[in-house]
Structure formats: C-alpha cells, structure tokens
mmCIF file of C-alpha atoms in Angstrom:
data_model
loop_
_atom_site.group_PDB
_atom_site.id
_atom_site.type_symbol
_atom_site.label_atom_id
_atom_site.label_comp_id
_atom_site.label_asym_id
_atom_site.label_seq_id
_atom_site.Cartn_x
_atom_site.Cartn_y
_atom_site.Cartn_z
ATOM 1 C CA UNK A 1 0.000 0.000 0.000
ATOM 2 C CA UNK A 2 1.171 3.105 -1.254
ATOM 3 C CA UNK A 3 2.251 6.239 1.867
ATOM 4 C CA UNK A 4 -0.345 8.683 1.362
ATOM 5 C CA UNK A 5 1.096 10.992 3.396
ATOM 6 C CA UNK A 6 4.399 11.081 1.662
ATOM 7 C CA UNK A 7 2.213 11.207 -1.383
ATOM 8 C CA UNK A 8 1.175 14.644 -0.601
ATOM 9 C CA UNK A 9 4.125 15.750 0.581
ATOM 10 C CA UNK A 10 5.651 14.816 -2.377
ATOM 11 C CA UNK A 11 3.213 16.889 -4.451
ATOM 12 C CA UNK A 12 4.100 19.781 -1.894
ATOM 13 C CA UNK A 13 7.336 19.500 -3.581
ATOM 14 C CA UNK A 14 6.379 19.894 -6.852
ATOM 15 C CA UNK A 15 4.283 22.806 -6.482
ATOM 16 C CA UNK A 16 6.700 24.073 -4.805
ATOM 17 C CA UNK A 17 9.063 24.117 -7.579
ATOM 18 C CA UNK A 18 6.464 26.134 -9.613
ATOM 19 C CA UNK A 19 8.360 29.267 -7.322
ATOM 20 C CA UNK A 20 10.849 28.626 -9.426
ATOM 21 C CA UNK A 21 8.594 30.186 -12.734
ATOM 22 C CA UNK A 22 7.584 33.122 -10.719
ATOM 23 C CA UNK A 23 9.951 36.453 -11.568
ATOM 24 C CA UNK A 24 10.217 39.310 -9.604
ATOM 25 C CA UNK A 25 10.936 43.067 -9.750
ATOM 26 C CA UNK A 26 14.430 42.751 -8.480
ATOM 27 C CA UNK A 27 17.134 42.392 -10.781
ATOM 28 C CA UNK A 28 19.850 39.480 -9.992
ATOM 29 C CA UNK A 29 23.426 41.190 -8.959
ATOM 30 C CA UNK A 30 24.337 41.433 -12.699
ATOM 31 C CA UNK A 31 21.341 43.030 -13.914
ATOM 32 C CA UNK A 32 20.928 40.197 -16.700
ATOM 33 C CA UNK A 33 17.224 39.499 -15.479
ATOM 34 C CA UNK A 34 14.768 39.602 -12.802
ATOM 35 C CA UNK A 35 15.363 36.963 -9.337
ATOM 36 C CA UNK A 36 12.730 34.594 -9.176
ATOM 37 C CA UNK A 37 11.220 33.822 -5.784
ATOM 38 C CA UNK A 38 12.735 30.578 -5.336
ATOM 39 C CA UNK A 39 16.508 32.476 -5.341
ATOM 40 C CA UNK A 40 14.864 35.067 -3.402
ATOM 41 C CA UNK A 41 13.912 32.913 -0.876
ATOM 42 C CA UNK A 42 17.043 30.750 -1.174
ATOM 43 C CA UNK A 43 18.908 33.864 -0.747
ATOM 44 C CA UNK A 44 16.565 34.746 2.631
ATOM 45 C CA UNK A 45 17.459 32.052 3.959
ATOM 46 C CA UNK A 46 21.332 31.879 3.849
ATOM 47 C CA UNK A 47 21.519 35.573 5.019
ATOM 48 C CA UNK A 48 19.108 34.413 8.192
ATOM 49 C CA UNK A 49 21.705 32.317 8.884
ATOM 50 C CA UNK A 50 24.550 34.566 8.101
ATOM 51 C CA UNK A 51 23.036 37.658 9.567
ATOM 52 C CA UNK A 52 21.363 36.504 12.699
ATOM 53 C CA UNK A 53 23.734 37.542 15.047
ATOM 54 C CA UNK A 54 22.339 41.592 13.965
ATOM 55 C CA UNK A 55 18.346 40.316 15.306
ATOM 56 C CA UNK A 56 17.500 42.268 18.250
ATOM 57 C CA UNK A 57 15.927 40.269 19.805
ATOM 58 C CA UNK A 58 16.806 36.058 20.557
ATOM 59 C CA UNK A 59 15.195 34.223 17.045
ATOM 60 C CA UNK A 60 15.069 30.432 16.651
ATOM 61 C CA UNK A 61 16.565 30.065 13.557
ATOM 62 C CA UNK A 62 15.195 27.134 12.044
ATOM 63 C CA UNK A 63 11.701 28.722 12.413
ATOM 64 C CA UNK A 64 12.608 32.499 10.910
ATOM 65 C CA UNK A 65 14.209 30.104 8.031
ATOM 66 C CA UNK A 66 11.391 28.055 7.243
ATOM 67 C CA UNK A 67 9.567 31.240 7.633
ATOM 68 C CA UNK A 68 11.170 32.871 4.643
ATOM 69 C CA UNK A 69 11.051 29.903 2.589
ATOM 70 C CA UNK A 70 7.542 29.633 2.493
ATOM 71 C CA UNK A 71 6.706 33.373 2.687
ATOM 72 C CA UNK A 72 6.375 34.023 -1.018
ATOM 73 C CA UNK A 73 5.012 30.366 -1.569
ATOM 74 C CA UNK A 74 1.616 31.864 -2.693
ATOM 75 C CA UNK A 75 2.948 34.027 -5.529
ATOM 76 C CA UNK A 76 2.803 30.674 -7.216
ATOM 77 C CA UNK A 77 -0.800 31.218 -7.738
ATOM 78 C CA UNK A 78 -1.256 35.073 -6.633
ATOM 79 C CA UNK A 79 1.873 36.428 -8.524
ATOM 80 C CA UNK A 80 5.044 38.805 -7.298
ATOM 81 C CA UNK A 81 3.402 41.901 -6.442
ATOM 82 C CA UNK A 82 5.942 45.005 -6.568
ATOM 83 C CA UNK A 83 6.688 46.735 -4.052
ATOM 84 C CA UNK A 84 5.777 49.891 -5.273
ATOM 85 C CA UNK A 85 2.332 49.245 -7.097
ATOM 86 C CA UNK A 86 -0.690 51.071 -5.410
ATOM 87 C CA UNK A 87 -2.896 49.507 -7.645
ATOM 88 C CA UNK A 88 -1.695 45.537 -7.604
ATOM 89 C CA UNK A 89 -1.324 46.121 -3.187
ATOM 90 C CA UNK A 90 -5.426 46.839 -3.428
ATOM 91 C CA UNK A 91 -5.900 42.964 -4.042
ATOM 92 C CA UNK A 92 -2.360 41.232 -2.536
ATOM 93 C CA UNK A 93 -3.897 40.376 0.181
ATOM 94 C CA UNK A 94 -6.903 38.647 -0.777
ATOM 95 C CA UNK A 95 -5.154 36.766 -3.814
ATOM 96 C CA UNK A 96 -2.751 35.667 -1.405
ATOM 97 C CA UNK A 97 -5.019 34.818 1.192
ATOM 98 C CA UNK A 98 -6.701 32.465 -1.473
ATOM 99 C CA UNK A 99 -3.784 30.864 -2.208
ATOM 100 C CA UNK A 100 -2.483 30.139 0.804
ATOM 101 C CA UNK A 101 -5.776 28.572 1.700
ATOM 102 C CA UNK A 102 -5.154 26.256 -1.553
ATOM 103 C CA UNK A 103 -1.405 25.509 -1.694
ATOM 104 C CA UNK A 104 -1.075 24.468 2.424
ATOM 105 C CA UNK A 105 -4.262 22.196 1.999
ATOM 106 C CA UNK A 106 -2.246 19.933 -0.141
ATOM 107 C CA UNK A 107 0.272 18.824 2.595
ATOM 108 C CA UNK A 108 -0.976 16.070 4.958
ATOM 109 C CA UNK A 109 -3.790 18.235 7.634
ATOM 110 C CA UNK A 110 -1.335 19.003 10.466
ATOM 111 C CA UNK A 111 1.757 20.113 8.113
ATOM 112 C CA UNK A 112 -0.520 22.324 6.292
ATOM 113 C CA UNK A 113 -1.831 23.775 9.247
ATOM 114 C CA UNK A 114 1.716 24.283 10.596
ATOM 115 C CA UNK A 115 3.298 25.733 7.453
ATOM 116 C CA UNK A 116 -0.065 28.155 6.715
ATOM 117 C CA UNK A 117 0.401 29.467 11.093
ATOM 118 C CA UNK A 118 3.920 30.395 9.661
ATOM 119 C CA UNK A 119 3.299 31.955 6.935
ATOM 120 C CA UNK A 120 0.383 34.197 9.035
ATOM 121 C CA UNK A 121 2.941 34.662 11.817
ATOM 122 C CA UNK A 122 4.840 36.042 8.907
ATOM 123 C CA UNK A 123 2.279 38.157 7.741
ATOM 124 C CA UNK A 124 1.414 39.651 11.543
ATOM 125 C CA UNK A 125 4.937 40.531 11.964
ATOM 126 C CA UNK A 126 4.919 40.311 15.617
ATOM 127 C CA UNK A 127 6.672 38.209 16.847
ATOM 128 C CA UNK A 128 11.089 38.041 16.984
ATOM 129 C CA UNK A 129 11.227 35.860 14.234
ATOM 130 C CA UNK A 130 8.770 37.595 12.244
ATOM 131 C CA UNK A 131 10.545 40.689 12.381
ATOM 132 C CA UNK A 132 13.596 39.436 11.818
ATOM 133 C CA UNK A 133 12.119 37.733 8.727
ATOM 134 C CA UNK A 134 10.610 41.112 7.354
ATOM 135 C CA UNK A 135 14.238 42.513 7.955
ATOM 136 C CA UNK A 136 15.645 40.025 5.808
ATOM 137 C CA UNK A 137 12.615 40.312 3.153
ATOM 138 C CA UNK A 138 13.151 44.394 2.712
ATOM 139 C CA UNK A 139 17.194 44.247 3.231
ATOM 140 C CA UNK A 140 17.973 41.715 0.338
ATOM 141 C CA UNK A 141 15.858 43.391 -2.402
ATOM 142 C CA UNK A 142 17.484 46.828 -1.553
ATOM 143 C CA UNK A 143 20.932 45.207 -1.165
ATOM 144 C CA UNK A 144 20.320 43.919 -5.023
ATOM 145 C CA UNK A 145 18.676 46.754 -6.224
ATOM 146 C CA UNK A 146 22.114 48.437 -4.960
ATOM 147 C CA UNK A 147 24.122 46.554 -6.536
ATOM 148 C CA UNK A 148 22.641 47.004 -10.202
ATOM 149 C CA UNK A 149 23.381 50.851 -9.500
ATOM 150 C CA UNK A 150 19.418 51.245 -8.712
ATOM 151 C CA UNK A 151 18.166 50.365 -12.594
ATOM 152 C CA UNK A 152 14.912 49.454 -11.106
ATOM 153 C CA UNK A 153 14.698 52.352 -8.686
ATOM 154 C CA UNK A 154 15.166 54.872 -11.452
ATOM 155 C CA UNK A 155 13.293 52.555 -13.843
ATOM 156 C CA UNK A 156 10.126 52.604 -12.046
ATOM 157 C CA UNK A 157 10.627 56.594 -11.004
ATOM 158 C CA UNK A 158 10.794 55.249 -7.100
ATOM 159 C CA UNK A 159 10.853 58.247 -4.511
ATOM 160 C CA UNK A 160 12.465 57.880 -1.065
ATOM 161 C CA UNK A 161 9.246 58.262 0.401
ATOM 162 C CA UNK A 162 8.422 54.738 -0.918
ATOM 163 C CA UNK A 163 11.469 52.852 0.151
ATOM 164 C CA UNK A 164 11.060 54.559 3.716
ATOM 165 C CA UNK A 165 7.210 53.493 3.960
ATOM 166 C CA UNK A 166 8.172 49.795 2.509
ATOM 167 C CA UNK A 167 10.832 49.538 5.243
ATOM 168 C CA UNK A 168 8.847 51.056 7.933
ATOM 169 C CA UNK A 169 9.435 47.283 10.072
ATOM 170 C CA UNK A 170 12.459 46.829 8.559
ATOM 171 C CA UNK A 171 14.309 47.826 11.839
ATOM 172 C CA UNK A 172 11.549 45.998 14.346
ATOM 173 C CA UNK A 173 14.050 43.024 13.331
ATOM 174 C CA UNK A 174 17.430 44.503 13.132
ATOM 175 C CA UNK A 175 18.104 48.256 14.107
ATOM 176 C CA UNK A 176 22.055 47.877 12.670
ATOM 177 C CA UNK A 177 20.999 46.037 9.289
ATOM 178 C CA UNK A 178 17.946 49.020 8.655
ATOM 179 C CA UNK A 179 20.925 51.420 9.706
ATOM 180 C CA UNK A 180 23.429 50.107 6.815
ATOM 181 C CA UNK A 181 21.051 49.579 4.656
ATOM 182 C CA UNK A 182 20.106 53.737 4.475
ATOM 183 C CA UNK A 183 23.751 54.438 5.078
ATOM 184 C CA UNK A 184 25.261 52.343 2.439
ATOM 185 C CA UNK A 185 22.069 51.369 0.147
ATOM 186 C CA UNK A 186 19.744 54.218 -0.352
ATOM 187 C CA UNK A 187 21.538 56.912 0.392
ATOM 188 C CA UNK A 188 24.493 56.593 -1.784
ATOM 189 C CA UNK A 189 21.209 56.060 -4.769
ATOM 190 C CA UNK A 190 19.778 58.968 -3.549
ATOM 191 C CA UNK A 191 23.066 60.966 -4.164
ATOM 192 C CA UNK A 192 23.016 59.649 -7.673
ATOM 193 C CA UNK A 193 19.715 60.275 -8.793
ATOM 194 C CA UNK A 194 18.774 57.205 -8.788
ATOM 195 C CA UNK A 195 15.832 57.644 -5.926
ATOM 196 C CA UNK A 196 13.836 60.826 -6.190
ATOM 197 C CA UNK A 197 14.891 62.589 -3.275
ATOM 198 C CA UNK A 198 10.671 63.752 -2.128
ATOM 199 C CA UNK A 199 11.656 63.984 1.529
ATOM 200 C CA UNK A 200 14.816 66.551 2.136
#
C-alpha cells in the first residue's frame, strides 16, 4: 500500500518548484534578469543564517528560516506583487489569502496547518522571528537593487518616500541592518539620482 502521506508531501514538492517560474521586480546582482522567488527565498534564507547575530531580539533560527522559505510560496498562484504598485497592493492580500488557503491544503492536515500558522505569523509581523524575517525580506531586495546601480529604482521613477514606507518594520528586526542599509544602500542612490529625493 502506497504512503499517502508522503504522497502529498511529495506533491508539496512539486508545487513548490512552480516558485521557481515566478519572476520578480528585483534584478539578480548582474542586472541580466529579474530573481525569481525561489533564489529570493534561497537567498533569505542563507543571510538568516549569516546575519542573525544583527536580530534584536533572541530568534530560533530554524523557524525564521522556514519562515522565509515559504513566505512568497503563494505568488505561485497570486503572482510577485511590486513593491511599489498602489494599484496591484489593493488585491495582494486577498489573492494571497486564497492561495495560501489552496497551496497548504495539499500537505498532509497538520503540516498544512503548521506551514499556513507560519506563513500568518509572517504576515502579523509580531513576533522576533517575524521581524527578523521582514528585515531580511526588505534588506535583500534593496541590497540587489544596490548593486545594479538602482536600474529598477530609477526605472520605475521610485521616490524615497516609498522605500522609507516599505521599510517602515524593517528595523523591528534589526536596528544595525535598517541602519546600513540607508547608510550604504539608499543613500548613496539617492546621491546619484537614482531615488527621487521627495523627503529633504
């Protein structure tokens, strides 16, 4: 008799890998393309680990991990919504509310469960993990958009006001990473032009 549960998590797995299909607004470090949100989450993760030592507050590692691998999980079905679109933010949450309520249910009952209470903690922000998670979420796409000497910034005609308001939590996780990510990130971009300076 086949394992039904490892039949469904198994199928887990493979919808899993449909994050792989699902591009996103930030450019990889060479500006060839767009990250996907499998290598954004990928990349999440080893900077939890690399970076945890800058949480304020005691995490549990393992859980703010798993946390940003499945954060993004129902893009898969609701799609990468930029930052920075008024218009596509009106319906995030419901689309991803939807999916969520789809993509968990396929896991055996109490893994779904489990998984889906992460991803909400996630959502809430409230808790150490969860802001340390939100850190890492905000710092990596600014680190990247950076790096590719703000293409997508100046692209997209993003204003400092934006990036502030998007990283409003960003330093509920980490005060020092929020601190070099203005100091060495946005700022410098600023300087060039490449964020509209609509706060000075």
């Amino acid at each position: 008799m086949e394992n039904e549960r490892l039949k469904k998590q198994i199928e887990f797995c493979l919808e899993a890998d449909k994050e792989k299909l699902v591009t996103r607004q930030t450019l990889v470090s060479d500006s060839s393309r767009g990250e996907t949100d499998a290598e954004h989450a990928w990349h999440l993760a080893l900077m939890c680990i690399l970076l945890s030592e800058y949480a304020d507050e005691k995490i549990d590692l393992l859980k703010t991990v798993t946390m940003v691998l499945i954060h993004d999980i129902v893009e898969i079905d609701a799609g990468d919504t930029y930052a920075y679109d008024e218009n596509a933010k009106q319906t995030q949450a419901l689309r991803e509310q939807t999916a969520a309520d789809r993509i968990f249910k396929i896991l055996p009952e109490e893994q779904g469960e489990k998984l889906k209470a992460l991803w909400y903690e996630f959502e809430e922000c409230k808790t150490a993990e969860a802001k340390f998670a939100h850190t890492m979420d905000n710092f990596q796409p600014v680190m990247l958009n950076a790096a590719t000497d703000g293409k997508m910034w100046l692209k997209n005609k993003v204003k400092l006001s934006q990036i502030l308001k998007r990283n409003e939590v960003t330093g509920e996780g980490s005060k020092q990473l929020w601190e070099f990510s203005c100091n060495n990130f946005i700022k410098p971009n600023v300087e060039k032009g490449r964020i509209k300076d609509d706060v000075n």
